[in-house]
Amino acid sequence: MEFTRPRGTRDFFPEEMEKRRWVEARIRDTFKNFGYGEILTPTFEHINLITAKSGEDIVEHLYSFEDRGKRELALRPELTAPVMRAYVNELQSQAKPVKLYYIANCFRYERPQSGRYREFWQAGIELIGSSRAEAEAEVIALAYRVIKNLNLKDFTMHIGNIGLLRKFLKNLGITEQSNFLALIDKEEHEELEKQLESYGVKAEDRKLFFKIISLKGNKRKTVARVREFFNDKEILEEMDRFEETLNYIDNLGVEYSVNFGIARGLDYYTGMVFEIYARKLGAEKQVCGGGSYSLAETFGGKATPTCGFAIGFDRLILALNKDGIKAGNDNGHGVYVIPVSKEFIAYAIKISSDIREYRVCEMELKRRKLGKALSYASKKGFEYAVIVGEETKDNKIILKNLISKEQEEIDVFKMKTSLTTEHR
Ligand code: HAM
């Protein structure tokens, strides 16, 4: 019998984990610099939390189960709904805005391929309690900053407005909009045309609808086109608001293009939406998605304007790998302690423990001869070897620089100074 990983999951070994933790630390720092605090919600939730407003695409791909108490539960497919549930449960009385971030695993029963897994990680934020354009601009700028700070090359940001699409659909008499937004998101234009027709939408309105969702380009041109097409007050106000957000982003040096075809795969968005693509990832190029949405009232809370995004952590790593980033430390700055014989093991253990107070340190654990232990340490990329032998009787050790191959006998009490300043 063979024991294998479940389909769509991965094992991460030390080298990969080093890189993931390194990227994670950088993302965390950027989130914190913008004033976000970390939240972690349960891995599974009551299924109705997820089915309430996430949309068909998410619900179709749920990992759901019944527990022994006959409760219907689901592994979280994303964190926006859980975070908003937790906010409604515990944080509603806090001063606004409430700024929360998460880096956590999610589960979707999707067809696995490169960049698409059944267990994957999201790094995201939710800014709860401000509907202002500057709040939206800050959220977009944060997503952009995270990716920029990691030096990802060749990524593009696309900003759209679901508010415009919703208002247009409403004017066409379509109030049940999920299906339409899902078809726009998946770019299934033939089916979309059929559906619009079946709702009795006139040919000229259908044409305009396709014109709008195909509008892409710079702010000035795209927004001006929408203004030419409509004289509906609500739509024009939506455009004013959209433009205000974009003006603030321009001040922040964020590069983007407007794309009114962005409809997102989830049902809760209400206004500005955005996605970031890493072209080099091919079909699964979307490394980040987010926008303004409304969920608190769905979970029994007070209606609260909210804006957020989630970065697909695994896709980001894949894209960074393609750029050949070197992340993490591969013992490159470490120290390898070698006792030359059994008699010096206890002392080597003590020395290793001291060095670990200030540097990465490993000790020879296989009792290899000095020469073999040194070549192992060099191969593994250690910077120094500390050789523990007869000299320790005079409180000295041999410190060997494994890169320059120079070595010297030094006083044990001066070891820390040598390993932390002189040689670095
Ligand atoms: P989402 O677009 O469904 O949005 O997911 C966010 C990101 O997670 C995607 O852009 C993608 O990079 C990554 N992702 C999604 N599914 C998979 C998968 N099967 N394998 C690997 N990566 C995947 C949300 O989840 C929203 N909650 C984002 C948000 C936060 N909106 C407002 N606040």
XYZ file of C-alpha atoms and ligand atoms in Angstrom:
457
model
C 0.000 0.000 0.000
C 1.262 3.431 -0.944
C 0.784 6.519 1.190
C 0.631 9.708 -0.823
C -0.357 13.337 -0.376
C -3.953 14.246 -1.153
C -4.315 15.689 -4.656
C -3.772 19.438 -4.873
C -1.694 19.627 -1.673
C 2.060 19.992 -1.276
C 4.852 19.165 1.182
C 7.244 22.029 1.796
C 10.818 21.089 2.631
C 13.352 23.252 4.507
C 14.756 25.141 1.503
C 11.273 26.049 0.258
C 10.039 26.890 3.751
C 13.003 29.199 4.266
C 11.971 31.087 1.164
C 8.252 31.132 2.086
C 8.966 32.422 5.574
C 11.295 35.083 4.162
C 8.614 36.330 1.748
C 6.002 36.103 4.508
C 8.135 38.246 6.825
C 8.439 40.957 4.186
C 4.684 40.953 3.527
C 4.008 41.118 7.268
C 6.357 44.116 7.638
C 4.586 46.004 4.859
C 1.130 45.250 6.336
C 2.338 46.426 9.746
C 3.826 49.616 8.302
C 0.343 50.511 7.069
C -1.061 49.950 10.570
C -2.663 46.514 10.237
C -2.876 44.024 13.099
C -2.968 40.267 12.600
C -6.114 38.164 12.867
C -6.480 34.390 12.671
C -9.886 32.766 12.383
C -10.751 29.040 12.570
C -9.746 26.729 9.733
C -13.396 25.676 9.390
C -16.634 27.625 9.709
C -20.374 26.934 9.623
C -21.164 26.366 5.994
C -23.860 29.063 5.877
C -21.207 31.734 6.491
C -19.569 30.778 3.227
C -22.718 30.156 1.205
C -24.349 33.438 2.325
C -22.660 35.738 -0.175
C -19.496 34.265 -1.639
C -21.033 33.274 -4.940
C -21.510 30.112 -6.915
C -17.912 29.647 -7.937
C -16.747 29.446 -4.327
C -19.693 27.344 -3.126
C -19.202 24.810 -5.934
C -15.639 24.235 -4.800
C -16.133 23.896 -1.060
C -14.634 21.240 1.157
C -17.669 20.621 3.329
C -18.508 17.993 5.902
C -20.838 17.146 8.742
C -19.278 16.777 12.175
C -20.308 14.235 14.816
C -22.782 16.725 16.231
C -24.422 16.913 12.789
C -23.206 20.460 12.160
C -22.632 21.438 8.537
C -19.107 22.822 8.308
C -16.689 23.873 5.575
C -12.940 24.465 5.381
C -12.455 28.185 4.699
C -12.087 28.909 0.959
C -10.965 32.493 1.727
C -10.776 34.797 4.734
C -12.965 37.809 3.991
C -16.200 36.189 5.172
C -14.590 34.671 8.318
C -12.867 37.972 9.183
C -16.127 39.897 8.773
C -17.955 37.318 10.907
C -15.327 37.757 13.628
C -15.608 41.539 13.289
C -19.410 41.422 13.705
C -19.059 39.015 16.659
C -16.373 40.905 18.581
C -15.072 44.162 17.135
C -18.028 46.268 16.041
C -17.722 48.656 18.955
C -14.070 49.494 18.194
C -13.128 52.891 16.784
C -13.002 52.825 12.984
C -11.272 52.042 10.814
C -10.467 48.554 12.048
C -7.435 47.301 10.106
C -6.810 43.554 10.038
C -4.370 41.347 8.144
C -3.989 37.593 7.757
C -1.601 35.069 6.268
C -3.336 31.713 6.338
C -4.245 28.602 4.382
C -7.456 28.228 2.370
C -9.108 25.246 0.723
C -10.904 24.998 -2.590
C -11.797 21.774 -4.355
C -10.483 22.913 -7.734
C -8.796 21.055 -10.549
C -5.125 21.239 -9.547
C -2.553 22.661 -11.944
C 0.495 24.887 -11.704
C -0.532 27.824 -9.513
C -3.858 26.271 -8.569
C -4.028 24.056 -5.515
C -6.630 22.599 -3.193
C -4.747 23.934 -0.205
C -3.151 27.334 -0.766
C -2.205 30.385 1.259
C -3.561 33.905 1.159
C -1.939 37.042 2.550
C -4.602 39.708 2.793
C -6.040 42.685 4.592
C -9.475 44.096 5.383
C -9.959 47.803 6.079
C -13.268 48.035 7.914
C -15.243 51.200 8.470
C -14.362 53.796 5.864
C -15.913 54.247 2.452
C -13.732 57.219 1.573
C -11.735 57.368 -1.628
C -8.506 57.802 0.344
C -9.240 54.530 2.189
C -9.648 52.690 -1.118
C -6.525 54.366 -2.488
C -4.525 53.254 0.548
C -5.702 49.644 0.126
C -4.677 49.599 -3.537
C -1.353 51.241 -2.689
C -0.699 48.610 -0.010
C -1.229 45.702 -2.425
C 1.053 47.420 -4.923
C 3.695 48.138 -2.259
C 3.801 44.522 -1.053
C 4.552 43.277 -4.562
C 6.986 46.118 -5.314
C 8.883 45.539 -2.051
C 9.466 41.940 -3.126
C 10.934 43.186 -6.412
C 8.592 41.125 -8.557
C 9.278 42.027 -12.169
C 6.695 42.322 -14.892
C 3.435 42.617 -12.981
C 0.451 44.768 -13.871
C -2.386 46.196 -11.828
C -5.900 46.522 -13.242
C -8.618 48.534 -11.571
C -12.317 48.305 -12.397
C -15.654 49.211 -10.894
C -18.345 46.665 -10.117
C -20.565 49.529 -8.941
C -20.825 50.683 -12.534
C -21.688 47.172 -13.770
C -24.254 46.652 -11.010
C -25.956 49.979 -11.685
C -25.998 49.332 -15.424
C -27.492 45.851 -14.907
C -30.087 47.338 -12.546
C -31.069 49.902 -15.201
C -31.509 47.000 -17.609
C -33.951 45.453 -15.144
C -31.557 42.791 -13.860
C -31.496 42.614 -10.075
C -30.276 39.016 -9.710
C -26.760 39.842 -10.865
C -24.417 37.092 -9.584
C -24.691 34.967 -12.672
C -23.966 37.933 -14.959
C -20.946 39.053 -12.961
C -19.623 35.480 -12.923
C -19.931 35.280 -16.731
C -18.085 38.598 -17.109
C -15.394 37.355 -14.716
C -14.914 34.180 -16.740
C -15.092 36.133 -20.021
C -17.856 33.837 -21.301
C -19.222 36.475 -23.643
C -21.376 34.228 -25.829
C -23.282 32.907 -22.834
C -23.510 36.441 -21.464
C -25.103 37.663 -24.696
C -27.616 34.807 -24.541
C -28.515 35.570 -20.944
C -28.940 39.301 -21.611
C -31.176 38.443 -24.530
C -33.247 36.072 -22.421
C -33.821 38.938 -19.966
C -35.221 40.968 -22.846
C -32.272 43.401 -23.031
C -32.454 45.276 -26.360
C -29.712 44.752 -28.970
C -28.426 48.305 -28.616
C -28.152 47.988 -24.815
C -26.410 44.641 -25.190
C -23.918 46.302 -27.526
C -23.300 49.069 -25.003
C -22.884 46.492 -22.245
C -20.112 44.740 -24.169
C -18.518 48.078 -24.982
C -18.349 48.924 -21.273
C -16.874 45.612 -20.155
C -14.266 45.872 -22.914
C -13.163 49.370 -21.873
C -9.503 49.302 -20.907
C -6.792 51.908 -20.736
C -5.823 55.019 -18.871
C -8.009 56.821 -16.382
C -8.763 59.885 -18.464
C -9.858 58.013 -21.576
C -11.885 55.233 -19.985
C -13.749 57.354 -17.454
C -14.515 59.954 -20.126
C -15.976 57.225 -22.382
C -18.313 56.034 -19.627
C -19.447 59.620 -19.055
C -20.194 59.931 -22.782
C -22.334 56.804 -22.734
C -24.516 57.565 -19.718
C -26.441 60.457 -18.289
C -27.768 58.418 -15.364
C -27.127 60.355 -12.129
C -26.130 57.310 -10.067
C -23.670 56.075 -12.674
C -22.115 59.515 -13.048
C -21.719 59.786 -9.265
C -20.081 56.358 -9.230
C -17.625 57.617 -11.862
C -16.844 60.797 -9.863
C -16.102 58.665 -6.872
C -13.993 56.232 -8.902
C -12.005 59.081 -10.362
C -11.358 60.521 -6.903
C -9.854 57.194 -5.765
C -7.706 57.011 -8.892
C -6.482 60.590 -8.421
C -5.166 59.686 -4.972
C -3.456 56.589 -6.360
C -1.754 58.700 -9.011
C -0.256 60.751 -6.191
C 1.135 57.569 -4.653
C 3.036 56.584 -7.778
C 1.050 53.374 -8.307
C 1.074 52.223 -11.939
C -2.185 50.699 -13.162
C -4.636 50.592 -15.996
C -8.403 50.844 -15.798
C -10.349 47.758 -16.879
C -14.137 47.802 -16.601
C -14.275 44.112 -17.448
C -13.077 43.145 -13.966
C -16.006 41.501 -12.194
C -14.159 39.330 -9.583
C -15.241 35.790 -8.808
C -16.954 36.600 -5.500
C -20.385 38.016 -4.919
C -19.870 40.620 -2.217
C -18.141 43.435 -4.112
C -19.972 46.705 -4.528
C -17.658 49.345 -6.039
C -13.989 49.641 -6.945
C -12.302 46.284 -7.654
C -8.758 45.414 -8.648
C -6.527 42.551 -9.668
C -2.788 42.137 -10.077
C -1.379 39.828 -12.745
C 2.076 38.313 -13.065
C 2.231 37.685 -16.790
C 4.873 34.988 -16.500
C 2.444 32.680 -14.682
C 0.273 32.065 -17.756
C -3.285 30.889 -17.095
C -3.138 31.306 -13.312
C -1.588 34.756 -13.501
C -3.810 36.489 -10.967
C -1.629 36.992 -7.898
C -3.949 39.383 -6.077
C -7.596 40.381 -6.052
C -9.710 42.719 -3.995
C -12.010 45.692 -3.802
C -14.775 47.429 -1.874
C -17.545 45.245 -0.535
C -20.341 44.944 1.939
C -20.688 41.901 4.220
C -21.150 42.981 7.858
C -24.933 43.332 7.452
C -25.134 39.854 5.875
C -23.738 38.469 9.148
C -26.166 40.394 11.340
C -23.982 43.454 11.899
C -24.419 47.116 11.109
C -23.836 47.917 7.432
C -20.164 48.935 7.270
C -18.166 50.006 4.205
C -15.189 47.730 3.782
C -12.311 47.316 1.390
C -9.630 44.648 1.168
C -7.590 42.264 -0.929
C -5.863 38.916 -0.808
C -2.601 37.963 -2.411
C -2.261 34.377 -3.607
C 0.892 33.610 -1.639
C 1.789 30.462 -3.596
C 1.418 32.195 -6.948
C 3.549 35.058 -5.717
C 6.290 32.586 -4.751
C 6.028 30.903 -8.167
C 6.395 34.278 -9.892
C 9.337 35.267 -7.674
C 10.983 31.910 -8.443
C 10.666 32.630 -12.146
C 12.517 35.901 -11.523
C 15.196 33.815 -9.793
C 14.991 35.599 -6.449
C 17.322 34.431 -3.775
C 15.492 34.410 -0.501
C 16.271 33.342 2.987
C 19.590 32.300 4.413
C 21.004 28.962 3.483
C 23.405 28.626 6.413
C 25.403 31.266 4.506
C 26.014 33.133 7.693
C 26.201 30.148 9.950
C 28.879 28.685 12.190
C 29.758 24.976 12.303
C 31.253 23.656 15.530
C 33.495 20.567 15.284
C 34.861 18.671 18.281
C 38.070 16.960 17.142
C 37.419 13.937 19.346
C 34.928 12.507 21.828
C 36.668 14.148 24.758
C 35.708 17.629 23.436
C 32.039 16.962 22.678
C 30.674 18.379 25.916
C 32.661 21.574 25.441
C 31.534 21.833 21.790
C 27.912 21.516 22.925
C 28.424 24.395 25.345
C 30.133 26.548 22.715
C 27.359 25.835 20.144
C 24.769 26.843 22.676
C 26.628 30.120 23.366
C 26.976 30.931 19.657
C 23.244 30.319 19.084
C 22.593 33.298 21.317
C 23.767 35.506 18.460
C 24.224 33.451 15.270
C 22.954 30.432 13.344
C 25.036 27.548 14.612
C 25.153 23.803 14.069
C 27.387 21.190 15.598
C 28.952 18.076 14.064
C 26.612 15.275 15.176
C 27.995 12.290 13.282
C 31.492 12.234 14.838
C 33.149 12.623 11.420
C 36.890 13.212 11.318
C 37.924 16.879 11.183
C 38.694 16.926 7.427
C 35.362 15.328 6.504
C 33.442 17.564 8.897
C 35.091 20.670 7.410
C 34.255 19.683 3.849
C 30.649 18.960 4.890
C 30.414 22.443 6.474
C 31.861 24.109 3.342
C 29.487 22.230 1.088
C 26.496 23.231 3.214
C 27.552 26.870 2.900
C 28.627 27.675 6.456
C 30.776 30.769 6.781
C 32.851 29.669 9.784
C 33.981 26.512 11.489
C 34.883 26.553 15.170
C 37.286 23.712 15.873
C 37.243 22.503 19.437
C 40.355 20.540 20.448
C 43.415 20.560 22.701
C 43.552 24.382 22.640
C 40.410 24.571 24.769
C 42.582 23.568 27.721
C 44.034 27.101 27.407
C 40.562 28.544 26.766
C 41.209 28.871 23.067
C 39.494 27.576 19.920
C 40.415 27.561 16.253
C 38.242 29.786 14.122
C 38.353 28.928 10.429
C 36.803 31.145 7.776
C 35.417 28.587 5.317
C 35.302 31.088 2.480
C 38.794 32.600 2.688
C 40.176 29.369 4.279
C 42.133 31.475 6.777
C 42.262 30.246 10.321
C 43.478 31.550 13.640
C 43.619 30.494 17.241
C 41.539 32.809 19.369
C 40.547 33.260 22.945
C 37.122 31.690 23.654
C 36.041 34.885 25.342
C 36.767 36.856 22.180
C 34.841 34.437 19.957
C 31.629 36.448 20.013
C 33.417 39.619 18.913
C 35.107 37.751 16.067
C 31.884 36.112 14.928
C 29.729 39.200 15.136
C 31.884 42.114 14.041
C 35.410 41.680 12.739
C 34.731 39.186 10.024
C 31.378 40.387 8.708
P -9.823 35.569 -4.752
O -9.536 36.314 -6.016
O -10.810 34.475 -4.808
O -10.263 36.674 -3.700
O -8.481 34.993 -4.168
C -7.363 35.832 -3.951
C -6.119 35.212 -4.552
O -5.924 33.899 -4.052
C -6.207 35.018 -6.055
O -5.871 36.219 -6.739
C -5.182 33.925 -6.298
O -3.883 34.491 -6.413
C -5.239 33.126 -5.025
N -5.956 31.845 -5.236
C -7.283 31.650 -5.370
N -7.560 30.355 -5.554
C -6.377 29.700 -5.555
C -5.982 28.321 -5.710
N -6.865 27.341 -5.870
N -4.664 28.025 -5.666
C -3.727 29.002 -5.480
N -4.051 30.304 -5.328
C -5.345 30.654 -5.362
C -10.571 36.402 -2.401
O -10.419 35.337 -1.877
C -11.073 37.607 -1.633
N -11.379 37.160 -0.261
C -10.081 38.735 -1.661
C -10.549 39.912 -0.871
C -10.163 40.270 0.372
N -11.466 40.780 -1.268
C -11.651 41.678 -0.293
N -10.892 41.358 0.711
